[in-house]
Amino acid sequence: MGSRLRSVNKSATAMMSVLLFLFFVHGANCFYLPGVAPEDFQKGDLFKLKVNKLTSIKTQLPYSYYSLPFCAPKKIVDSAENLGEVLRGDRIENSPYVFKMREPQMCTILCRITLDGKTAKQFKEKINDEYRVNMILDNLPLVVPVRRLDHESRTIYQLGYHIGLKGQYAGSKEENYFIHNHLAFTVKYHKDLQTNSARIVGFEVKPYSIKHEYEGKWSQNTRLTTCDPHNKRTVINSNTPQEVEAKKEIIFTYDVDYQESDVKWASRWDAYLLMSDDQIHWFSIVNSLMIVLFLSGMVAMIMLRTLYRDISRYNELETQEEALEETGWKLVHGDVFRPPSNSDLLCVYVGTGVQFLGMILVTMIFAVLGFLSPSNRGGLMTAMLLLWVFMGIFAGYASARLYKMFKGTEWKKVTLRTAFMFPAIVFAIFFVLNALIWGQKSSGAVPFGTMFALVLLWFGISIPLVFVGGYVGFRKPAIEDPVKTNKIPRQIPEQAWYMNPIFSILIGGILPFGAVFIELFFILTSIWLNQFYYIFGFLFLVLIILLITCAEITIVLCYFQLCGEDYLWWWRSYLTAGSSALYLFIYATFYFFYKARDH
């Protein structure tokens, strides 16, 4: 009966493992919740286009749409934005573009402007820095479809369209700047056959540069000769482009076409989140698993062979003379739990690490379950900020518990340092960078009101929670050491060159970094190249593998250190896995200066 129960339990455990694996794999394939309620449009219903920031992968500095003299409505109205959107530099505003559902428009004149020296220079600078215009329709971002011949003619989507381009006239070597002043919009909709209403499921554009011409003097009823809906003449190419120069006249026009689509509203983001290279992510997982299996084998060998054999011999000792002949890790058992130097600083770091880990784990779980939808702009950053604030209670608890284990008494001092040290450093760097961005008049500069809200979150919620956690942690009984610590510290013998603290710490960070660097490439690509990253299923698997790898490499190197009779393991065990952050920083710097510039 007992064996049957055990076999049933094993089968159930195996089935749960398979189900969990399939769940995370399913999560890897862009599972998400729509995030906003759908809106139905009847034929002829008005809906207005909203404009967002201007972005560039060359400068990484966003600017508001109306920082350039584009056509503007009579009154510019800012849309309400969440904390994450403001920190991302989003500035969502109304625009003069007006669409009517399922009523195509051809060559609608938006406005006419004449450039002066200042505005011409502004346009040229933005064109030179490859800035893109971002727009939003029914919460969908504007995309430019691009067909890639190297991926079985698959269509990929680039967010926003370029303000303009640089080029040369035939027979001339002088470089000129041209502006995209005609936009051919395509609105894709899914029609409900019962109600005859429609929902928007796609929003695309093809930008053109054309020097519009007209007869006579300009008036509200002027008809263009280059683009005329009455004569069914539309813009199909940029053979006569509009040059950007002082005293040049620019006429902005647009077309709107409607296409019925089989894509349902709940799946309208699938095209934006399409993975064209999911095989490389599986390669990343397999690469990481190989590293984990290698380290697991080493840990298993240490635990099952070396430790078991050593402990068996230690228990079989009969005489004191045999005990004196023992070597290795057993000799330092009376010193191994001696508090390290700067123990209070270690407590602060561990508490901050627990806060980080809690924030990341909860964020990842919500992301895998699909709650952090890409349609909710800034949702991911807002969630991470709020979780960081509320995880302060665990930071205070962890640092106070470890501090009490080290026989510390001034728990308030350690808790205060936990609440202030890391956030203060980050806030100082953030403040300096924000001042520099403000000097560039970028929309990425965080306003004073948002800065005040961040300080309020820190002082009003995070710090009190850290103190609550610290109070609870210090009230708990101290963690008892399994062995007594000797009063006189044991002398540490001379170590081999490869057990040098700096060398072993740097070596320890290579394998955890190696387990994640492939996935890190895609994360950095999404950050610097303004792309969507929504393969959180893969990312969650990589995170679990990273945690296992960090734990195992720390165990292995800590065991080798204790075998060399070096009992100063506290700081080294913390920094061994932590050194992978150094490699991450170096790789991120390399990517920014060499890889991101190539795109």
XYZ file of C-alpha atoms in Angstrom:
599
model
C 0.000 0.000 0.000
C 2.795 2.383 0.970
C 4.728 1.690 -2.247
C 1.551 2.396 -4.286
C 1.113 5.718 -2.512
C 4.749 6.604 -3.155
C 4.399 5.756 -6.860
C 1.205 7.852 -7.079
C 2.972 10.763 -5.352
C 5.925 10.479 -7.748
C 3.569 10.415 -10.747
C 1.696 13.451 -9.410
C 4.977 15.306 -8.818
C 6.192 14.479 -12.329
C 2.870 15.591 -13.809
C 3.018 18.894 -11.887
C 6.583 19.469 -13.122
C 5.506 18.893 -16.729
C 2.493 21.203 -16.304
C 4.649 23.947 -14.764
C 7.199 23.622 -17.580
C 4.467 23.822 -20.219
C 2.959 26.819 -18.402
C 6.233 28.739 -18.507
C 6.820 27.762 -22.133
C 3.334 29.031 -22.929
C 4.221 32.209 -21.029
C 7.296 32.533 -23.240
C 5.081 32.924 -26.282
C 3.702 36.397 -25.624
C 0.859 35.544 -23.241
C -0.719 38.754 -21.976
C -3.967 40.336 -20.864
C -5.277 43.147 -23.114
C -5.099 45.696 -20.277
C -7.786 48.120 -21.473
C -11.465 47.731 -22.289
C -12.279 47.421 -26.017
C -14.019 50.295 -27.762
C -16.564 49.712 -30.517
C -16.863 52.136 -33.429
C -19.768 52.476 -35.813
C -19.262 53.601 -39.395
C -18.580 57.344 -39.491
C -17.614 57.617 -35.819
C -14.902 60.191 -35.129
C -11.724 59.171 -33.382
C -8.674 61.318 -32.883
C -5.062 60.434 -33.226
C -2.736 61.153 -30.294
C 0.950 61.998 -30.620
C 3.710 60.775 -28.329
C 7.395 61.575 -27.905
C 10.082 61.765 -30.588
C 12.648 58.999 -30.036
C 16.098 58.195 -31.374
C 18.334 55.162 -30.848
C 21.262 57.453 -31.656
C 20.886 59.956 -28.799
C 18.450 58.134 -26.423
C 16.983 61.546 -25.524
C 13.198 61.760 -26.097
C 11.516 65.051 -27.017
C 7.879 66.061 -27.047
C 6.168 66.031 -30.447
C 5.496 69.773 -30.428
C 9.141 70.631 -29.700
C 9.267 70.754 -33.509
C 6.919 73.064 -35.477
C 4.553 70.304 -36.636
C 0.890 71.061 -37.316
C -0.796 71.644 -33.951
C -4.449 71.861 -32.807
C -5.863 75.111 -31.435
C -5.282 73.897 -27.878
C -2.701 71.269 -26.931
C -4.046 68.925 -24.223
C -1.813 66.514 -22.302
C -3.192 63.048 -21.561
C -3.062 61.708 -18.001
C 0.083 59.610 -17.552
C 1.132 57.116 -14.908
C 4.428 57.209 -13.030
C 6.122 54.754 -15.391
C 5.150 56.761 -18.491
C 6.585 59.974 -17.045
C 9.865 58.239 -16.145
C 10.040 56.791 -19.683
C 9.706 60.286 -21.126
C 6.270 59.695 -22.694
C 4.350 62.899 -23.459
C 0.979 61.954 -24.943
C -0.907 64.902 -26.473
C -3.782 65.539 -28.860
C -3.250 66.206 -32.569
C -5.091 67.843 -35.504
C -5.494 64.457 -37.281
C -9.167 63.415 -37.394
C -10.313 60.002 -38.674
C -13.840 58.727 -39.446
C -14.356 55.004 -38.987
C -14.411 53.099 -42.299
C -14.505 56.318 -44.310
C -11.240 56.540 -46.309
C -9.612 59.922 -46.766
C -7.303 60.935 -49.592
C -4.837 63.789 -49.511
C -6.339 65.623 -46.558
C -4.436 68.882 -46.022
C -3.348 69.259 -42.416
C -1.554 72.614 -42.495
C 1.011 74.718 -44.323
C 4.109 76.184 -42.676
C 7.053 78.281 -43.818
C 10.395 77.480 -42.222
C 12.714 80.135 -40.862
C 16.396 79.613 -40.074
C 15.736 78.356 -36.519
C 12.995 75.834 -37.354
C 14.917 74.533 -40.388
C 17.930 73.919 -38.138
C 15.743 72.077 -35.595
C 14.335 69.766 -38.267
C 17.808 69.092 -39.705
C 19.233 68.216 -36.281
C 16.416 65.747 -35.573
C 16.681 64.191 -39.038
C 20.447 63.859 -38.622
C 19.943 62.114 -35.256
C 17.416 59.712 -36.857
C 14.464 60.727 -34.685
C 11.168 58.896 -35.082
C 7.637 60.210 -34.588
C 5.452 58.071 -32.299
C 1.661 58.188 -32.496
C -1.182 56.337 -30.778
C -4.633 55.319 -32.030
C -7.016 53.515 -29.670
C -4.034 52.710 -27.433
C -2.150 51.062 -30.320
C 1.257 52.507 -31.268
C 1.910 53.536 -34.853
C 4.194 51.133 -36.746
C 5.961 51.042 -40.092
C 5.740 47.582 -41.728
C 9.063 46.370 -43.119
C 9.381 43.143 -45.112
C 12.542 41.171 -44.344
C 13.756 38.957 -47.164
C 16.108 36.989 -44.913
C 13.251 35.721 -42.720
C 10.989 34.021 -45.292
C 9.552 37.394 -46.352
C 8.195 37.981 -42.882
C 6.862 41.427 -42.043
C 8.361 43.084 -38.982
C 7.149 46.317 -37.428
C 9.221 49.336 -36.461
C 7.766 51.717 -33.888
C 7.162 55.179 -35.336
C 8.292 56.696 -38.624
C 11.419 58.757 -39.324
C 10.913 62.533 -39.330
C 12.859 62.681 -42.575
C 15.929 61.458 -44.367
C 19.232 62.621 -45.811
C 20.052 62.304 -49.486
C 21.657 63.768 -52.588
C 20.205 64.968 -55.848
C 21.360 63.168 -58.976
C 24.699 64.567 -60.117
C 25.313 66.425 -56.846
C 27.588 65.563 -53.928
C 25.931 68.000 -51.523
C 23.909 66.312 -48.799
C 20.357 67.583 -48.369
C 17.668 67.045 -45.740
C 14.139 65.963 -46.699
C 11.056 65.775 -44.462
C 8.282 63.175 -44.518
C 5.318 65.492 -44.987
C 2.785 63.006 -46.405
C 1.580 60.071 -44.283
C -0.409 57.184 -45.726
C -2.183 55.641 -42.706
C -3.720 52.165 -42.733
C -6.219 51.376 -39.980
C -7.025 47.683 -39.610
C -10.311 46.770 -37.983
C -12.178 43.628 -36.928
C -15.875 43.787 -37.790
C -18.658 42.341 -35.650
C -21.193 40.900 -38.106
C -24.064 41.022 -35.591
C -23.782 44.663 -34.501
C -21.945 45.997 -37.587
C -19.534 47.746 -35.201
C -15.768 47.491 -35.538
C -12.744 47.412 -33.271
C -9.309 48.722 -34.230
C -6.707 45.937 -34.402
C -3.857 47.577 -36.354
C -2.357 50.988 -37.077
C 0.308 51.319 -39.786
C 1.850 54.132 -41.826
C 3.957 54.635 -44.927
C 5.728 58.029 -44.852
C 6.520 59.966 -48.032
C 8.419 63.149 -48.790
C 6.822 65.192 -51.590
C 7.093 68.795 -52.646
C 3.423 69.708 -52.957
C 2.401 72.155 -55.687
C -0.724 74.216 -56.230
C -1.994 76.925 -58.588
C -2.606 80.530 -57.609
C -2.486 81.926 -54.090
C -2.909 79.785 -51.000
C -6.365 79.720 -49.394
C -8.496 77.284 -47.388
C -10.018 75.901 -50.606
C -6.725 75.470 -52.457
C -6.435 72.180 -54.355
C -3.053 70.573 -54.746
C -1.856 69.467 -58.164
C 0.479 66.838 -56.707
C -2.184 65.151 -54.603
C -5.870 65.616 -55.417
C -8.766 63.405 -54.236
C -11.094 64.795 -56.921
C -8.799 63.572 -59.693
C -7.937 60.375 -57.765
C -4.295 61.444 -57.709
C -2.444 60.214 -54.636
C 1.154 60.068 -53.440
C 2.824 56.745 -54.245
C 6.536 57.650 -54.075
C 9.053 60.283 -52.970
C 10.534 61.092 -56.387
C 10.083 64.850 -55.831
C 10.959 65.175 -52.138
C 10.334 68.167 -49.872
C 13.637 69.767 -48.898
C 14.203 71.305 -45.456
C 15.626 74.800 -45.885
C 14.951 78.268 -44.497
C 12.104 80.152 -46.240
C 10.881 76.853 -47.756
C 7.139 76.152 -47.684
C 6.011 72.751 -46.373
C 2.466 71.405 -46.792
C 1.545 68.465 -44.537
C -1.008 65.980 -45.895
C -2.270 62.504 -45.076
C -4.309 59.580 -46.429
C -6.379 57.153 -44.376
C -7.203 53.674 -45.659
C -9.227 51.004 -43.831
C -8.626 47.264 -44.064
C -10.825 44.577 -42.551
C -8.802 42.038 -40.559
C -9.402 38.539 -39.186
C -7.309 39.413 -36.127
C -9.494 39.692 -33.042
C -9.169 42.601 -30.626
C -7.709 40.434 -27.825
C -4.878 39.324 -30.164
C -4.100 42.660 -31.780
C -0.725 42.975 -29.999
C 0.541 39.647 -31.362
C 2.042 41.264 -34.460
C 3.975 43.762 -32.304
C 5.316 41.044 -30.017
C 6.101 38.513 -32.738
C 9.330 36.613 -32.087
C 11.227 35.921 -35.287
C 14.129 34.250 -33.502
C 12.648 32.118 -30.714
C 15.194 29.364 -31.460
C 18.002 31.505 -30.065
C 16.060 31.796 -26.796
C 15.816 28.011 -26.567
C 19.552 27.872 -27.230
C 19.986 30.309 -24.329
C 17.947 28.041 -22.041
C 19.897 24.920 -23.085
C 23.210 26.768 -22.640
C 22.155 27.841 -19.142
C 20.953 24.337 -18.231
C 24.315 22.849 -19.260
C 26.076 25.215 -16.842
C 23.591 24.315 -14.095
C 24.074 20.581 -14.670
C 27.856 20.993 -14.561
C 27.712 22.899 -11.267
C 25.087 20.543 -9.835
C 27.394 17.636 -10.591
C 30.248 19.345 -8.747
C 28.042 20.129 -5.738
C 26.686 16.575 -5.684
C 30.241 15.186 -5.819
C 31.305 17.376 -2.894
C 28.240 16.545 -0.817
C 27.965 12.820 -1.534
C 31.614 11.859 -1.695
C 33.974 14.254 0.029
C 31.751 15.528 2.809
C 30.219 12.119 3.535
C 33.623 10.470 3.711
C 35.103 13.244 5.878
C 32.182 13.302 8.295
C 32.230 9.498 8.603
C 35.929 9.548 9.484
C 35.406 12.421 11.909
C 32.724 10.479 13.752
C 34.891 7.353 13.960
C 37.788 9.074 15.756
C 38.877 7.205 18.841
C 41.897 9.026 20.164
C 42.940 12.666 20.609
C 46.088 11.977 18.599
C 43.945 11.205 15.541
C 41.992 14.418 16.036
C 45.203 16.443 16.010
C 46.142 14.923 12.652
C 42.961 16.182 10.951
C 43.314 18.809 8.216
C 41.078 20.865 5.990
C 37.684 22.359 6.742
C 37.226 20.442 10.011
C 40.004 22.436 11.671
C 38.162 25.754 11.235
C 34.810 24.688 12.725
C 35.550 26.830 15.795
C 36.144 29.964 13.673
C 33.762 29.573 10.771
C 30.900 31.475 12.469
C 33.063 34.317 13.677
C 31.401 37.635 12.669
C 33.138 39.200 9.643
C 34.773 42.615 9.533
C 32.295 45.400 8.648
C 29.474 43.030 9.572
C 26.911 45.852 9.737
C 27.688 46.793 6.104
C 27.184 43.164 5.049
C 23.791 43.220 6.802
C 22.822 46.340 4.823
C 23.850 44.710 1.526
C 21.994 41.492 2.302
C 18.850 43.415 3.283
C 18.972 45.442 0.053
C 19.531 42.212 -1.907
C 16.445 40.634 -0.338
C 14.458 43.740 -1.297
C 15.672 43.455 -4.885
C 14.971 39.724 -5.077
C 11.431 40.149 -3.749
C 10.731 42.939 -6.234
C 12.073 40.941 -9.197
C 10.316 37.681 -8.304
C 6.883 39.267 -7.803
C 7.291 41.392 -10.959
C 8.269 38.324 -12.976
C 5.311 36.301 -11.677
C 2.863 39.075 -12.611
C 4.563 39.466 -16.013
C 4.433 35.725 -16.780
C 0.748 35.614 -15.798
C 0.149 38.432 -18.301
C -0.868 41.234 -15.942
C 1.832 43.642 -17.144
C 0.368 44.084 -20.597
C 2.327 46.043 -23.233
C -0.837 48.060 -23.867
C -0.415 49.522 -20.388
C 2.492 51.837 -21.153
C 4.746 52.366 -18.147
C 3.004 49.555 -16.251
C 6.165 47.500 -15.788
C 8.194 50.419 -14.389
C 5.333 51.541 -12.135
C 4.918 48.002 -10.769
C 8.649 47.656 -10.076
C 8.804 50.999 -8.248
C 5.811 50.209 -6.042
C 7.050 46.678 -5.318
C 10.477 48.055 -4.391
C 8.828 50.405 -1.904
C 6.678 47.701 -0.296
C 9.505 45.134 -0.203
C 11.289 47.447 2.266
C 9.723 45.467 5.124
C 11.665 42.342 4.043
C 14.877 44.378 3.675
C 14.615 45.598 7.272
C 13.742 42.116 8.547
C 16.659 40.385 6.768
C 19.275 42.959 7.791
C 18.109 42.994 11.460
C 18.041 39.176 11.708
C 21.561 38.852 10.329
C 22.780 41.735 12.506
C 21.439 40.035 15.643
C 23.154 36.797 14.599
C 26.419 38.778 14.546
C 25.733 39.798 18.189
C 24.957 43.398 17.177
C 22.930 45.668 19.456
C 22.408 48.919 17.488
C 19.662 47.609 15.174
C 18.225 51.077 14.528
C 21.528 52.253 13.034
C 21.699 49.250 10.673
C 18.034 49.611 9.714
C 18.541 53.298 8.947
C 21.504 52.503 6.703
C 19.454 49.805 4.941
C 16.657 52.323 4.294
C 18.982 55.081 3.030
C 22.215 53.727 1.548
C 21.183 52.226 -1.802
C 18.160 54.510 -2.528
C 20.243 57.616 -1.679
C 23.035 56.622 -4.101
C 20.532 55.871 -6.885
C 18.562 59.069 -6.240
C 21.751 61.185 -6.312
C 22.803 59.696 -9.684
C 19.238 60.046 -10.982
C 19.095 63.707 -9.881
C 22.377 64.595 -11.638
C 21.360 62.812 -14.870
C 17.924 64.426 -14.742
C 19.546 67.866 -14.441
C 21.660 67.145 -17.537
C 18.599 65.936 -19.491
C 16.670 68.991 -18.335
C 19.439 71.157 -19.789
C 18.824 69.474 -23.167
C 15.090 70.340 -22.901
C 14.238 66.671 -23.360
C 10.854 65.194 -22.409
C 12.858 62.512 -20.605
C 13.531 65.013 -17.801
C 11.357 64.109 -14.815
C 9.175 67.076 -13.678
C 9.442 68.448 -10.155
C 6.021 67.032 -9.211
C 7.065 63.482 -10.150
C 10.374 63.920 -8.320
C 8.426 64.938 -5.223
C 6.170 61.869 -5.607
C 9.256 59.598 -5.707
C 10.671 61.204 -2.548
C 7.270 60.807 -0.895
C 7.199 57.091 -1.761
C 10.685 56.718 -0.305
C 10.200 58.665 2.934
C 6.485 58.037 3.412
C 6.268 54.299 2.705
C 9.646 52.617 2.132
C 11.566 53.924 5.184
C 8.736 53.238 7.693
C 8.333 49.708 6.290
C 12.099 49.057 6.593
C 11.896 50.063 10.265
C 8.842 47.838 10.840
C 10.733 44.897 9.304
C 13.856 45.725 11.321
C 11.865 45.891 14.580
C 10.181 42.530 13.926
C 13.463 40.914 12.854
C 15.395 42.108 15.908
C 12.610 40.999 18.280
C 12.962 37.426 16.991
C 15.372 35.076 18.839
C 18.884 35.190 17.406
C 19.884 32.443 14.960
C 22.025 30.018 16.978
C 25.376 28.901 15.571
C 25.647 25.078 15.332
C 29.112 25.174 16.951
C 30.790 27.421 19.496
C 33.227 30.034 18.256
C 36.762 29.991 19.686
C 37.792 33.039 21.699
C 41.194 33.279 19.965
C 41.084 33.467 16.148
C 42.982 30.699 14.370
C 45.911 31.702 12.144
C 45.140 31.286 8.447
C 47.897 29.421 6.551
C 49.325 30.779 3.308
C 46.902 30.155 0.441
C 47.548 28.955 -3.103
C 47.594 31.668 -5.775
C 44.268 30.579 -7.243
C 42.582 31.002 -3.829
C 43.437 34.696 -3.746
C 40.200 36.518 -2.728
C 40.062 38.866 -5.741
C 40.886 36.091 -8.229
C 38.362 33.584 -6.834
C 35.629 36.254 -6.616
C 36.171 37.276 -10.259
C 36.218 33.635 -11.394
C 32.997 32.965 -9.486
C 31.046 35.568 -11.480
C 31.857 34.143 -14.918
C 29.497 31.131 -14.849
C 26.366 32.988 -13.633
C 26.984 35.653 -16.267
C 27.547 32.964 -18.910
C 24.176 31.459 -18.027
C 22.269 34.670 -18.826
C 24.293 36.719 -21.305
C 22.349 35.533 -24.392
C 19.016 36.625 -22.913
C 20.730 39.805 -21.700
C 21.437 40.686 -25.333
C 17.692 40.813 -26.103
C 16.932 42.858 -22.990
C 19.571 45.444 -23.924
C 18.256 45.478 -27.501
C 14.756 46.311 -26.286
C 16.097 49.067 -24.005
C 18.427 50.849 -26.405
C 16.629 50.171 -29.715
C 13.152 51.127 -28.450
C 11.618 47.684 -29.013
C 9.085 45.610 -27.101
C 10.403 42.884 -24.799
C 7.622 40.560 -23.759
C 9.063 37.041 -23.623
C 8.850 36.854 -19.858
C 8.386 33.075 -19.894
C 11.939 32.640 -21.186
C 13.173 35.346 -18.846
C 11.617 33.669 -15.808
C 13.296 30.364 -16.675
C 16.627 32.160 -17.083
C 16.100 33.908 -13.710
C 15.539 30.569 -11.928
C 18.642 29.144 -13.627
C 20.631 32.240 -12.583
C 19.602 31.848 -8.926
C 20.552 28.150 -8.933
C 23.878 28.884 -10.651
C 24.755 31.642 -8.159
C 23.967 29.367 -5.202
C 25.954 26.430 -6.573
C 29.094 28.346 -7.579
C 29.125 29.992 -4.142
C 28.854 26.587 -2.400
C 31.665 25.094 -4.495
C 34.126 27.974 -4.035
C 33.244 28.351 -0.337
C 33.986 24.650 0.210
C 37.385 24.951 -1.501
C 38.130 28.016 0.640
C 37.313 26.195 3.886
C 39.412 23.212 2.763
C 42.338 25.639 2.623
C 41.636 26.473 6.306
C 40.518 30.023 5.386
C 37.411 30.759 7.474
C 36.849 34.341 6.246
C 33.990 33.230 4.027
C 31.177 35.698 4.755
C 32.145 38.534 2.421
C 33.645 36.240 -0.197
C 30.478 34.135 -0.471
C 28.464 37.335 -0.970
C 30.837 38.745 -3.598
C 31.459 35.472 -5.487
C 28.064 35.422 -7.158
C 27.776 39.218 -6.903
C 30.786 39.688 -9.177
C 28.595 38.573 -12.099
C 27.098 42.085 -11.859
C 30.518 43.464 -12.814
C 30.543 41.391 -15.995
C 26.966 42.482 -16.692
C 27.980 46.143 -16.369
C 30.999 45.684 -18.679
C 28.864 43.865 -21.269
C 26.110 46.502 -21.102
C 28.711 49.249 -21.619
C 30.234 47.352 -24.551
C 26.780 46.842 -26.095
C 25.863 50.516 -25.824
C 29.052 51.851 -27.389
C 29.562 49.210 -30.084
C 26.424 47.176 -30.796
C 23.692 49.812 -30.377
C 25.592 52.263 -32.596
C 25.669 49.732 -35.458
C 21.870 49.589 -35.814
